[in-house]
Every structure is written in structure tokens, then in C-alpha cells.
């Protein structure tokens, strides 16, 4: 039995008072007459009754409920006006005067309560309205129970089906056909009608369920497909269908680095890869949920690799260095960040740009091969970062980075030469190659824009709970949170960057190490030749790390000495410059097309040199391979190709000069 406290009682109410259930049988002023089931009568003051210990109203279903008055706003005006008219007449029956009239003004004689009985007043009102007395009595009873809502013509208030009186089997077939359109290309209502006819014939038999007329069919299709985008953009339709059928929950983080979301996407920008060859670039970016800081972003030609994701993770943990030509206003000590306190913890920030260093605890990523690779997982494990893959086909698990990509397109990409637009319908007639940037130049522009355009820009999702009307920037939010959460730097050395590179296991032979038909050798490998690596599961194979964007060198881990041994490609002098893994594969394909031996390093090296030299006049495939090679710098930049002080003039007779491979990037020295 439900219990409900009440401050107002009315005749007929059942109340619990003085350890007994009683019925209210009389009200006079502030006195209430109560009767028990045994017939015992008592009179108490209302204030004493409702404030006494143990008093509550016994709910028995007869108490009048609050009518849904808000529904009146959705009814036709004539229906509401008729209900108000009935209310005016019923008030006159009970009060003697119409609604809104002063009680000091005497009412009409037929409705004076002191001279006419209730039955007489009802008869008089029935005669006035030309209805039966039973109708007036029924409306009065409904008004007493439901108020104005009880006077509404319920035929007008009854909810209607958007499908009218259509056959439910027909509506079900249309709904099934609409659901089938989600993965398909956008079609017309005519194609949908044919599919509906097929479904009806398969489920109920030919001609059992009749198809309606075209206007009725179009009306039903509109009602069923409302909100599904069935005849609009296919991408929007799939996105709407992919929404989870559960309440949306905002992604929350209370401290910097608590959750970092990472993803890769093609940008709507064309870049000059080499010699006029144009191609779209892909951005791999990471954003901190708590501060909305763009922790790092890496631009590459189309085809992001697992090592790129690992490189982004490494860039997250090191300060962004100031570049030549950047305004001093972009320096770390000019930002709204506690520079002196952070400098005392991490000296690398002295010459850094105005972007905080975020040390991630958890990284949320999708289930693409780039982020599900062993390289990325190993990098996260080495850095103490936990990986939380999103649910399959659920981009809302990392909605923040998805929305950030859209913001980058509107805030950065559309202002860059070579902008393509979000789709072909918004694309210009041509993109001028001379107005586009190279990938390296575009990377420089993007890095500067993050410092100048994103970090100090107020973000609507960043607000101080104590000052909700104030919108904060990522830098300001970081300053507010780091004061309570603290900051612990994770310095990365040269060996840490080598750990992030992909690895293979190879035997160290007398001639060196063979990786993808390339031979690497150096004097440092002498103690390792034909020796076991010390790893029982690998036998005599050693752990070899390589940079896919510069395969001219590899690094071998000497587990016994706890050091790295660098080895260089033996045919590097024939090329004279670093080259990427995909360029090597293209050179092997060229040798195979010429009916040569694609396992002969000399032939491949000659084809590779020729490929890089004639990129401007070769086939489109050659130009693209060479362009990607030039546009994809090594992940571990270091010294120039030639030793310092050496003359940069070309060698006589076209011979290649001595080559020094790229070294290992040391972030401490760089910053």
C-alpha cells in the first residue's frame, strides 16, 4: 500500500491517524470529522491531523489525478475553445455566476444556489444549451475528476498513427525494405516499391496484400523512412544506422593524459609529392580528452603505417621545439601555462613551443591494422601506456578525435593552398600544382597552426565548473588541471626511439644481415656472426629494427652487451641517398618487368638509382613512388648525408660521393 503525506484532505479520503485507518466524512472550517471502520467518530483540527506522527494518506485509486494540461497546447483551437465554453457553464451551475464574473454581482435567478437545487440548475443549463440533463451531469462529473481535460472531446485528443489505416503487413514490408537500403547505394522510391512488392510476395504470397496507390505509397514511405536518410547521402544513412541504441555518455577525464584518443584520416588537401605529382596526405593525430590538447600530428602520403602511429606516440611525450622563423609569442614561456614550475621539473621546456607535454595513461583507438599492430602495442607497452580499442564499428567510442578532424578541415585545411573540399560537389575545377605545398612544408604549417591556432583558441567543451560561463582554451585548461594533477615527464632517449621501430628476427651471417633482399653489414657485427642471440625461442636469430622510411640502415640489439649495433646497406654508395621501403619494392618490380633477377641487389640498386633520377620523366607509377620517397622523411632524422665541412659539389664524372646514413634522433639534444 502506497503512503503519501498530504497537507490537504477532501471528503472521501482515507487517512491513517492514531494507528487506525479512517475516512474523512466531514469538513467544517479547519475541523475534520473522521470515522473508523468500526463507526467511531472523532473531530480534529486539520493542522493537528496533518502534523501528527504516523499520519499519511491511504492511496486507494479514487483520488483525482493531475490532468495532462500540457496536451491542450497540441489540440486544435476549436476543441480547446469548446472545452473552455463548457467550463464557463459548469462553473455557473456550481457558483451561480459564470467563470470570471464577480461574486458580488448577483447571477441569473435560475442558477442561484440558495434558491435552486442542483438538479434544477442542471435542468436549466440543459435547456439553455439544448442538450439533455444527463449530458450536463456527465460533463460536470468529468470536470470534477479531471478538470478542464475532462471537457475535451477525446475523439480529437486520441493519438493517431502516422500510417493511418494502412495494412500492418504493408507497413512492415516497407520498413524492411528501408532497412535494407542502409548498406546499398542510394536509389529512388520506385526501386523501393519493387522491393516492397517482392517482400510481400515472399512472405504472404502473390497478390494477397494489395499495393496502395502511388500517393498513398509515397505517404507511407515518407512516414516509415523519417529520420533514416533513405533517399539522401549514403554516408549519412550509414552513420545514422550505426548509432548505438543506448543513451549517449560524454567522455570525461579529470586530469591531463587520463585518456588520449588517436586516429588517422585523409585530409582534404593535395600536396606536391615530387615534380608536380599531386596526392592527398593522411593525418595521424592524438588529442587529450581532459584539455583538448592536440598532443601530436603526423602527416604522411596516403598509406599510414604502424610505425607512424608509434612515431606519433613518441612525439606526444617530447616537447614541440621552436622552429626558426616562428614568432616568440609562440614560445612556451609566453603561454598561459605555469612555465617556471614546469621548467623546474622538465628542462626540455626552455626552448619549447607553447604546447603542453601530455603523458597518456590510456589510449583509445579503433581496430584498424595500424593500431592493432604489434609495433604499436609494443611501443605502448614500453612506454607504460594502456591501449583501449574501440568497439567494432563504433566511432562514438572516440568521438572527440573524429570531431577534431572535422575542426581541422574547417580551421586549417580550407585555408591551405590545394584544398579539395569535403566532397566532389564542393571541389574546384582544378588544383594548381604550383600553389600546393610539399608534405614536409605542410607538416611545418600544421605544427605552427597547432601552436598558434588551436592551443590558445577557446574551446566550447572546456569550462571551469566554478565559472561555467567562461570558455577556456586547451592551454588554459591544462594550466588549471596540472596544478591539481601534477606533471611527471617521461624523457625519451635515442634508444627509446629505436624501440618504436618495427622489428624482424634475422641471422647474422659472414656477409651480414639480409632483410627483404637487402644485405646490411658493419664492423660492429663481427662478434655476432654465426652466434646465438641468447633468446631461446629465436636460436641464432637476432632482433633487427629498421625504419620503413629509410631502409639504408638497420639496428641490431645485442642482448648480451645491452647495446645496439648499427649496420648499413652494402650497396648504398650506388644510390647516394636514403630511400623508403615502398621505393625498394617498386625498384624490384621494375627489375622483374625487365625480365631481370629481382633478388640481385646490384640490379635492384641500379634500377632504384635510375628510378629516383628519372622520376620526372618516367611512368606515373614511378613518379608516385619517387614522390612518396621524397615526401616521407625518416622517422629518426639526424646528421646530413655528408660529413660536416665536406664540399657539397658533385663528384667528378657523375660518381657518387661518400654517404653517411641518417643517425638516431635524440630528443634531449634536439630540445
XYZ file of C-alpha atoms in Angstrom:
671
model
C 0.000 0.000 0.000
C 1.436 3.350 -1.033
C 1.939 6.013 1.607
C 1.742 9.704 0.809
C 1.951 12.728 3.105
C -0.693 15.341 2.428
C -1.469 18.853 3.660
C -4.944 18.938 2.093
C -7.712 16.371 2.522
C -11.152 16.159 0.965
C -14.356 14.271 1.541
C -13.991 10.563 0.964
C -10.243 10.436 1.566
C -8.878 7.511 3.565
C -6.219 8.581 6.054
C -4.125 6.824 8.687
C -4.367 8.639 12.016
C -3.756 7.487 15.599
C -2.774 3.962 14.460
C -6.024 3.430 12.541
C -7.340 3.925 9.024
C -10.160 6.461 8.990
C -12.438 8.074 6.398
C -12.982 11.832 6.061
C -16.763 12.300 6.308
C -16.998 15.972 7.138
C -15.163 19.276 6.733
C -16.145 22.478 8.512
C -13.666 25.322 8.594
C -10.444 23.848 9.931
C -12.181 20.919 11.631
C -12.120 17.441 10.092
C -14.597 14.688 11.037
C -13.129 11.179 10.830
C -14.872 7.809 11.105
C -13.193 4.429 11.634
C -14.359 1.212 10.031
C -15.975 0.337 13.395
C -18.072 3.528 13.339
C -16.098 5.509 15.926
C -16.239 9.261 15.210
C -13.703 11.918 16.102
C -13.224 15.582 15.181
C -9.685 17.031 14.973
C -8.119 20.223 13.719
C -6.638 19.932 10.214
C -3.257 21.285 11.338
C -3.095 18.708 14.148
C -4.127 15.935 11.789
C -1.531 16.511 9.061
C 1.307 17.168 11.531
C 0.651 14.239 13.842
C 3.113 11.347 13.966
C 2.187 8.427 11.743
C -0.301 10.361 9.596
C -0.389 9.601 5.896
C -2.901 9.478 3.096
C -4.049 5.989 2.129
C -3.970 5.815 -1.665
C -6.879 3.766 -2.954
C -7.072 4.924 -6.597
C -10.109 7.139 -6.136
C -8.127 10.330 -5.682
C -8.235 12.683 -8.643
C -5.082 12.652 -10.764
C -3.402 15.700 -12.220
C -4.720 16.083 -15.761
C -2.269 16.376 -18.699
C -2.922 20.063 -19.243
C 0.162 20.480 -21.460
C -1.552 18.295 -24.066
C -4.105 21.068 -24.578
C -1.466 23.071 -26.423
C -1.343 20.423 -29.138
C -5.112 20.332 -29.735
C -6.989 22.337 -32.372
C -8.154 25.768 -31.274
C -11.840 24.968 -31.765
C -11.570 21.904 -29.481
C -9.936 23.943 -26.700
C -12.476 26.765 -27.150
C -15.372 24.314 -26.799
C -13.871 22.894 -23.594
C -13.447 26.395 -22.141
C -17.052 27.171 -23.014
C -18.242 24.088 -21.151
C -16.114 25.111 -18.154
C -17.787 28.517 -18.047
C -21.246 26.911 -17.966
C -20.354 24.339 -15.303
C -18.849 26.976 -13.023
C -22.107 28.917 -13.327
C -24.050 25.826 -12.186
C -21.928 25.442 -9.021
C -21.114 29.079 -8.190
C -24.202 30.839 -9.525
C -22.123 33.163 -11.718
C -20.117 32.455 -14.901
C -16.335 31.999 -14.771
C -14.510 35.299 -14.347
C -17.553 37.217 -13.020
C -17.511 38.879 -9.603
C -19.362 37.007 -6.887
C -20.728 40.307 -5.605
C -22.798 40.611 -8.757
C -25.955 38.504 -8.442
C -26.211 35.792 -11.022
C -29.162 34.766 -13.076
C -32.117 33.556 -10.968
C -32.146 30.075 -12.493
C -28.612 29.380 -11.191
C -28.665 30.852 -7.667
C -27.554 28.003 -5.339
C -29.574 29.348 -2.388
C -32.820 29.348 -4.343
C -32.397 26.460 -6.774
C -31.352 22.909 -6.134
C -28.509 21.300 -8.055
C -30.932 19.248 -10.133
C -32.909 22.377 -11.048
C -29.765 24.222 -12.046
C -28.671 21.295 -14.224
C -32.103 21.197 -15.899
C -31.914 24.931 -16.574
C -28.454 24.629 -18.107
C -29.584 21.670 -20.252
C -32.471 23.732 -21.570
C -30.134 26.659 -22.268
C -27.619 24.531 -24.178
C -30.286 22.382 -25.827
C -28.767 19.145 -24.531
C -30.026 16.523 -22.128
C -29.678 16.894 -18.378
C -27.711 13.639 -18.351
C -25.122 15.201 -20.670
C -24.709 18.206 -18.365
C -24.425 15.932 -15.315
C -21.823 13.760 -17.088
C -19.729 16.781 -18.092
C -19.951 18.139 -14.552
C -18.740 14.817 -13.123
C -15.829 14.681 -15.553
C -14.921 18.257 -14.708
C -14.832 17.413 -11.009
C -12.463 14.485 -11.643
C -10.216 15.714 -14.472
C -10.679 19.465 -14.608
C -10.571 21.135 -17.994
C -9.081 17.990 -19.572
C -12.294 16.128 -18.801
C -14.264 18.545 -21.014
C -12.135 17.920 -24.112
C -13.616 15.921 -26.967
C -11.458 12.799 -26.667
C -12.028 11.909 -30.297
C -9.848 14.894 -31.191
C -7.230 14.129 -28.499
C -6.820 10.457 -29.387
C -3.271 9.809 -30.732
C -3.234 8.935 -34.413
C -0.940 6.531 -36.220
C 1.400 8.082 -38.801
C 0.430 5.193 -41.083
C -3.287 5.810 -40.883
C -5.326 2.680 -41.577
C -2.721 1.064 -43.798
C -2.315 -2.706 -43.660
C 0.270 -3.521 -40.951
C 1.773 -6.145 -43.278
C 2.401 -3.456 -45.883
C 3.981 -1.136 -43.302
C 6.234 -3.981 -42.100
C 7.374 -4.717 -45.657
C 8.203 -1.050 -46.285
C 10.168 -0.899 -43.013
C 12.161 -3.992 -44.015
C 12.915 -2.534 -47.439
C 14.037 0.736 -45.852
C 16.411 -1.133 -43.510
C 17.910 -2.958 -46.489
C 18.849 0.375 -48.065
C 21.415 1.197 -45.350
C 24.438 -0.523 -46.973
C 23.185 -0.089 -50.555
C 23.715 2.849 -52.885
C 21.005 5.482 -52.764
C 18.095 4.672 -55.048
C 14.622 6.025 -55.781
C 11.212 5.327 -54.311
C 10.394 3.404 -57.455
C 13.175 0.907 -56.758
C 11.975 0.637 -53.176
C 8.420 -0.103 -54.385
C 9.665 -3.077 -56.411
C 11.470 -4.426 -53.361
C 8.320 -3.991 -51.225
C 6.310 -5.981 -53.777
C 8.921 -8.762 -53.669
C 8.841 -8.897 -49.862
C 5.039 -9.081 -49.773
C 5.028 -11.870 -52.362
C 7.700 -13.846 -50.478
C 6.087 -13.505 -47.055
C 2.343 -13.609 -47.835
C 2.000 -14.862 -51.387
C 1.453 -13.187 -54.731
C -1.457 -10.706 -54.657
C -2.500 -11.410 -51.045
C -1.555 -7.921 -49.824
C -2.584 -5.251 -52.290
C -0.251 -2.364 -53.057
C -1.784 1.084 -52.451
C -1.957 3.931 -54.913
C 1.192 5.898 -55.611
C 0.203 8.921 -53.419
C -0.610 6.604 -50.505
C 2.591 4.632 -51.068
C 4.698 7.804 -51.098
C 2.998 8.957 -47.899
C 3.741 5.649 -46.172
C 7.362 5.642 -47.350
C 7.827 9.157 -46.011
C 6.409 8.154 -42.631
C 8.492 4.957 -42.366
C 11.787 6.444 -43.621
C 11.577 9.581 -41.489
C 15.000 10.136 -39.902
C 16.685 7.298 -41.852
C 18.008 9.423 -44.753
C 16.940 6.644 -47.123
C 16.972 8.794 -50.260
C 19.817 11.125 -49.296
C 23.544 10.765 -48.737
C 24.628 7.140 -48.345
C 27.370 8.146 -45.898
C 24.864 9.956 -43.686
C 22.498 6.996 -43.869
C 25.184 4.565 -42.711
C 26.266 6.917 -39.967
C 22.708 7.239 -38.641
C 22.218 3.480 -38.753
C 25.486 2.947 -36.889
C 24.396 4.994 -33.888
C 24.177 2.853 -30.737
C 20.696 2.228 -29.372
C 21.608 3.407 -25.896
C 21.957 6.782 -24.176
C 24.987 8.800 -25.199
C 27.514 9.331 -22.433
C 30.016 12.141 -22.592
C 33.674 11.089 -22.401
C 35.042 12.528 -19.178
C 38.607 12.948 -17.951
C 39.698 14.725 -14.787
C 43.417 15.097 -15.461
C 45.732 15.544 -18.452
C 46.599 12.243 -20.082
C 43.884 10.224 -18.341
C 42.520 9.381 -21.788
C 44.070 10.202 -25.159
C 42.267 9.349 -28.403
C 44.260 8.599 -31.557
C 43.164 8.011 -35.144
C 44.238 8.511 -38.763
C 42.262 10.064 -41.621
C 42.906 11.525 -45.081
C 42.886 15.324 -45.140
C 41.053 17.319 -47.797
C 44.359 18.781 -49.012
C 46.529 17.932 -52.011
C 50.279 18.084 -51.566
C 53.071 18.158 -54.117
C 54.868 14.864 -53.688
C 57.581 15.437 -56.309
C 57.993 17.008 -59.738
C 54.350 18.073 -59.968
C 52.869 14.778 -58.754
C 49.886 15.534 -56.512
C 48.418 13.325 -53.816
C 46.326 13.543 -50.683
C 48.009 13.319 -47.312
C 46.925 11.379 -44.242
C 46.989 12.801 -40.743
C 47.607 10.637 -37.691
C 46.739 12.710 -34.636
C 46.256 12.301 -30.890
C 44.097 14.525 -28.675
C 43.837 14.699 -24.900
C 40.254 14.427 -23.644
C 40.711 16.482 -20.476
C 42.364 19.535 -22.067
C 41.525 19.092 -25.801
C 45.254 19.483 -26.486
C 46.376 18.255 -29.905
C 49.222 16.231 -28.467
C 50.804 15.395 -31.831
C 50.011 15.163 -35.511
C 51.983 13.430 -38.256
C 51.366 13.957 -41.980
C 52.275 11.221 -44.439
C 51.407 10.376 -48.035
C 48.390 8.077 -48.302
C 49.132 4.774 -46.581
C 49.733 5.276 -42.855
C 51.907 2.577 -41.286
C 52.043 1.172 -37.793
C 55.394 2.856 -37.301
C 53.711 6.215 -37.989
C 51.321 5.617 -35.088
C 54.284 4.718 -32.894
C 56.064 7.885 -34.038
C 53.017 9.962 -33.060
C 53.117 8.344 -29.627
C 56.794 9.289 -29.307
C 56.090 12.890 -30.363
C 53.393 13.104 -27.696
C 55.985 12.589 -24.972
C 58.509 15.207 -26.110
C 58.101 18.997 -26.198
C 57.398 20.675 -29.532
C 60.610 22.602 -30.326
C 60.502 26.198 -31.526
C 61.351 26.451 -35.232
C 63.329 29.160 -36.996
C 61.008 31.915 -38.140
C 58.315 31.279 -35.543
C 57.175 34.314 -33.560
C 58.385 34.486 -29.975
C 54.772 34.756 -28.900
C 54.507 31.033 -29.691
C 57.188 30.116 -27.146
C 56.246 28.066 -24.086
C 57.116 30.822 -21.629
C 54.614 33.191 -23.306
C 51.661 30.792 -22.923
C 49.178 30.772 -20.062
C 50.938 27.789 -18.531
C 52.950 27.751 -15.249
C 56.277 27.874 -17.088
C 58.618 28.345 -14.114
C 57.130 25.462 -12.119
C 57.218 23.083 -15.078
C 60.736 24.165 -16.053
C 61.941 23.109 -12.620
C 60.674 19.584 -13.437
C 61.476 19.296 -17.150
C 64.362 21.392 -18.511
C 63.406 20.459 -22.102
C 60.639 23.083 -21.968
C 63.096 26.007 -22.034
C 63.153 26.178 -25.839
C 59.785 24.521 -26.461
C 56.740 25.926 -28.206
C 53.524 26.784 -26.369
C 52.023 23.309 -26.228
C 51.982 21.198 -23.061
C 53.533 17.753 -22.908
C 50.814 15.179 -22.212
C 51.850 11.813 -20.777
C 48.981 9.439 -21.655
C 47.666 6.821 -19.245
C 45.184 5.250 -21.676
C 44.984 5.492 -25.459
C 41.664 4.846 -27.218
C 41.977 3.798 -30.860
C 39.980 1.967 -33.489
C 40.617 -1.586 -34.613
C 42.461 -0.704 -37.808
C 45.562 -2.663 -38.712
C 47.728 0.385 -37.968
C 46.763 0.466 -34.283
C 46.250 -3.285 -33.812
C 49.791 -3.989 -34.997
C 52.482 -5.452 -32.830
C 54.624 -2.370 -33.414
C 52.072 -0.002 -31.875
C 51.238 -2.305 -28.975
C 54.922 -2.835 -28.213
C 55.528 0.915 -28.237
C 52.650 1.493 -25.817
C 53.812 -1.323 -23.572
C 57.354 0.019 -23.496
C 56.078 3.465 -22.501
C 53.645 2.168 -19.870
C 50.529 3.197 -21.801
C 47.415 1.017 -21.792
C 45.538 0.574 -25.078
C 41.745 0.519 -25.142
C 40.425 -0.487 -28.591
C 37.019 0.909 -29.508
C 34.090 -1.409 -30.080
C 33.868 -2.651 -33.687
C 32.017 -0.201 -35.901
C 31.511 2.273 -33.046
C 33.221 5.581 -33.828
C 31.349 7.169 -30.910
C 33.837 5.459 -28.584
C 36.374 8.016 -29.821
C 34.002 10.759 -30.882
C 36.360 13.523 -29.769
C 39.133 12.753 -32.263
C 36.526 12.184 -35.008
C 35.089 15.657 -34.390
C 38.579 17.124 -34.140
C 39.346 16.002 -37.693
C 36.300 17.957 -38.896
C 37.543 21.009 -36.986
C 40.993 20.665 -38.558
C 39.407 20.636 -42.011
C 37.457 23.837 -41.341
C 40.036 25.708 -39.249
C 43.203 24.700 -41.105
C 42.780 22.760 -44.346
C 40.359 25.097 -46.121
C 42.838 27.960 -45.735
C 45.713 25.986 -47.293
C 46.538 26.039 -50.979
C 45.491 22.751 -52.524
C 42.268 22.422 -50.521
C 39.909 19.925 -52.181
C 36.688 20.471 -50.271
C 34.771 17.835 -48.283
C 33.395 16.126 -51.413
C 33.491 16.318 -55.199
C 30.410 18.546 -55.362
C 32.302 21.263 -53.476
C 35.606 20.826 -55.274
C 37.038 23.440 -57.591
C 37.653 22.848 -61.277
C 41.372 22.280 -60.771
C 44.083 22.374 -58.134
C 47.150 24.288 -59.261
C 50.283 22.200 -58.535
C 52.406 25.315 -58.174
C 50.141 26.573 -55.368
C 50.442 23.397 -53.280
C 52.942 22.583 -50.552
C 55.148 19.552 -50.167
C 54.375 17.156 -47.344
C 57.300 18.466 -45.303
C 56.150 22.070 -45.780
C 52.596 21.096 -44.940
C 53.843 19.414 -41.766
C 55.629 22.602 -40.760
C 52.462 24.642 -41.398
C 50.336 22.212 -39.417
C 52.717 22.210 -36.453
C 52.742 26.011 -36.378
C 48.936 26.173 -36.699
C 48.516 23.832 -33.720
C 50.604 26.204 -31.586
C 49.110 29.451 -32.895
C 45.585 28.464 -33.907
C 44.451 25.509 -31.816
C 46.081 25.654 -28.384
C 45.176 29.278 -27.488
C 41.708 29.103 -29.100
C 38.739 28.932 -26.655
C 37.014 25.561 -26.864
C 33.299 25.280 -26.110
C 33.853 21.922 -24.450
C 36.271 23.395 -21.879
C 34.647 25.241 -18.986
C 35.518 25.814 -15.366
C 32.826 24.246 -13.129
C 33.058 27.258 -10.821
C 32.796 29.711 -13.754
C 30.645 27.876 -16.311
C 30.131 30.970 -18.418
C 33.875 31.270 -19.087
C 35.194 29.294 -22.068
C 38.795 28.100 -21.726
C 41.471 27.275 -24.278
C 43.419 23.977 -24.209
C 46.441 25.743 -22.711
C 44.306 27.408 -20.016
C 42.580 24.125 -19.177
C 45.949 22.399 -18.891
C 47.179 25.125 -16.511
C 44.085 24.636 -14.344
C 44.339 20.830 -14.228
C 48.103 20.418 -13.921
C 48.018 22.425 -10.682
C 45.966 19.652 -9.056
C 47.033 16.592 -11.054
C 50.779 17.324 -11.229
C 53.256 16.585 -14.023
C 55.752 13.743 -14.382
C 57.925 13.941 -17.520
C 58.917 10.834 -19.471
C 62.254 11.651 -21.133
C 62.955 9.651 -24.272
C 66.472 8.946 -25.460
C 67.801 7.716 -28.781
C 67.362 4.069 -27.781
C 63.729 4.692 -26.916
C 63.046 5.812 -30.474
C 64.690 2.653 -31.787
C 62.313 0.621 -29.644
C 59.370 2.194 -31.511
C 60.595 0.993 -34.919
C 59.287 -2.275 -36.423
C 61.426 -5.332 -35.771
C 62.313 -8.583 -37.558
C 64.472 -11.526 -36.481
C 67.444 -12.409 -38.693
C 70.622 -14.453 -38.555
C 73.955 -12.584 -38.580
C 75.984 -14.410 -41.264
C 79.519 -13.915 -42.522
C 78.214 -11.490 -45.161
C 75.948 -9.603 -42.721
C 72.178 -9.474 -42.330
C 69.592 -9.975 -45.087
C 66.268 -8.098 -44.881
C 63.915 -8.134 -47.883
C 66.756 -8.995 -50.301
C 68.968 -6.219 -48.873
C 72.264 -7.016 -47.177
C 73.484 -4.955 -44.208
C 76.926 -5.168 -42.666
C 79.317 -3.311 -40.401
C 82.353 -3.982 -38.267
C 80.184 -3.947 -35.157
C 78.564 -7.210 -36.293
C 81.836 -9.178 -36.095
C 81.258 -10.539 -32.554
C 77.689 -11.596 -33.515
C 78.334 -13.582 -36.690
C 77.031 -17.156 -36.524
C 76.461 -16.743 -32.806
C 73.236 -17.455 -30.878
C 71.328 -14.378 -29.800
C 70.682 -15.628 -26.294
C 66.931 -15.731 -26.857
C 65.972 -19.387 -26.542
C 62.882 -19.147 -28.745
C 64.851 -17.472 -31.579
C 68.004 -19.584 -31.569
C 70.690 -17.874 -33.669
C 68.385 -15.117 -34.930
C 68.909 -11.569 -33.675
C 66.408 -8.747 -33.163
C 66.720 -6.217 -36.017
C 64.919 -2.851 -36.066
C 64.504 -0.759 -39.206
C 62.905 2.495 -40.323
C 60.488 1.866 -43.231
C 61.107 5.414 -44.476
C 64.889 4.956 -44.549
C 65.939 1.344 -45.135
C 69.572 2.249 -45.804
C 70.437 1.137 -42.264
C 69.254 -1.206 -39.525
C 69.922 -1.582 -35.808
C 70.673 -4.948 -34.199
C 70.061 -5.444 -30.486
C 72.946 -7.159 -28.716
C 71.163 -8.693 -25.742
C 74.393 -9.875 -24.192
C 76.062 -6.458 -24.194
C 72.832 -4.472 -23.749
C 73.659 -2.236 -26.721
C 72.603 -1.526 -30.298
C 74.778 -2.242 -33.332
C 74.175 -0.166 -36.451
C 74.592 -1.775 -39.884
C 74.452 -0.082 -43.318
C 73.193 -1.415 -46.637
C 76.188 -2.668 -48.552
C 75.094 -1.125 -51.898
C 74.252 2.319 -50.542
C 77.099 4.078 -52.493
C 75.311 3.172 -55.741
C 72.261 5.210 -54.660
C 73.750 8.135 -52.782
C 70.598 8.970 -50.807
C 68.165 7.400 -48.342
C 65.134 5.601 -49.733
C 61.943 4.107 -48.324
C 60.731 0.529 -48.248
C 57.996 1.129 -50.828
C 60.564 2.641 -53.195
C 62.627 -0.533 -52.877
C 59.598 -2.654 -53.763
C 58.947 -0.513 -56.840
C 62.561 -0.974 -57.942
C 62.213 -4.748 -57.590
C 59.049 -4.625 -59.693
C 60.939 -2.711 -62.415
C 63.673 -5.346 -62.481
C 61.066 -8.099 -62.735
C 59.337 -6.304 -65.643
C 62.676 -6.202 -67.487
C 62.974 -9.976 -67.015
C 65.866 -9.438 -64.662
C 66.625 -11.115 -61.365
C 64.635 -9.262 -58.677
C 66.778 -10.932 -55.997
C 70.035 -9.444 -57.344
C 70.875 -6.422 -55.184
C 73.131 -4.911 -57.852
C 70.338 -4.924 -60.455
C 67.832 -3.596 -57.916
C 70.238 -0.861 -56.788
C 70.778 0.211 -60.408
C 67.026 0.255 -61.038
C 66.487 2.161 -57.803
C 69.051 4.800 -58.733
C 67.531 5.118 -62.189
C 64.034 5.378 -60.661
C 64.988 8.259 -58.395
C 66.906 10.052 -61.184
C 64.195 9.858 -63.838
C 61.151 10.367 -61.599
C 60.160 13.407 -63.627
C 60.089 11.578 -66.960
C 59.182 8.002 -66.030
C 55.775 6.399 -65.779
C 53.122 7.702 -63.439
C 53.759 4.769 -61.108
C 57.476 5.588 -60.975
C 56.776 9.248 -60.274
C 54.375 8.374 -57.475
C 56.886 6.003 -55.871
C 59.655 8.587 -56.072
C 57.337 11.294 -54.853
C 56.357 9.289 -51.823
C 60.039 8.651 -51.192
C 60.871 12.381 -51.184
C 57.767 13.290 -49.206
C 58.237 10.756 -46.437
C 61.285 11.737 -44.373
C 62.887 9.311 -41.981
C 61.407 8.848 -38.538
C 64.843 9.177 -36.972
C 66.417 12.262 -38.562
C 69.996 13.035 -37.728
C 73.189 14.292 -39.394
C 73.322 15.315 -43.063
C 74.235 12.786 -45.718
C 77.791 14.081 -45.934
C 80.132 14.793 -43.045
C 80.256 18.418 -41.870
C 82.701 20.566 -43.767
C 82.792 18.327 -46.822
C 82.447 20.099 -50.149
C 78.874 19.842 -51.495
C 79.942 19.982 -55.145
C 79.080 16.869 -57.192
C 81.743 14.225 -57.600
C 83.602 14.173 -60.925
C 82.320 12.006 -63.752
C 78.934 11.660 -62.041
C 80.315 9.358 -59.344
C 78.532 9.368 -56.040
C 80.308 10.843 -53.063
C 80.656 9.158 -49.684
C 77.342 8.576 -47.937
C 76.647 8.839 -44.220
C 73.307 7.264 -43.255
C 70.830 9.104 -41.046
C 71.560 8.886 -37.363
C 69.246 8.428 -34.403
C 67.133 11.322 -33.173
C 67.981 12.349 -29.602
C 65.108 14.469 -28.210
C 67.162 15.756 -25.302
C 69.740 17.275 -27.646
C 67.039 18.471 -30.042
C 65.051 20.307 -27.381
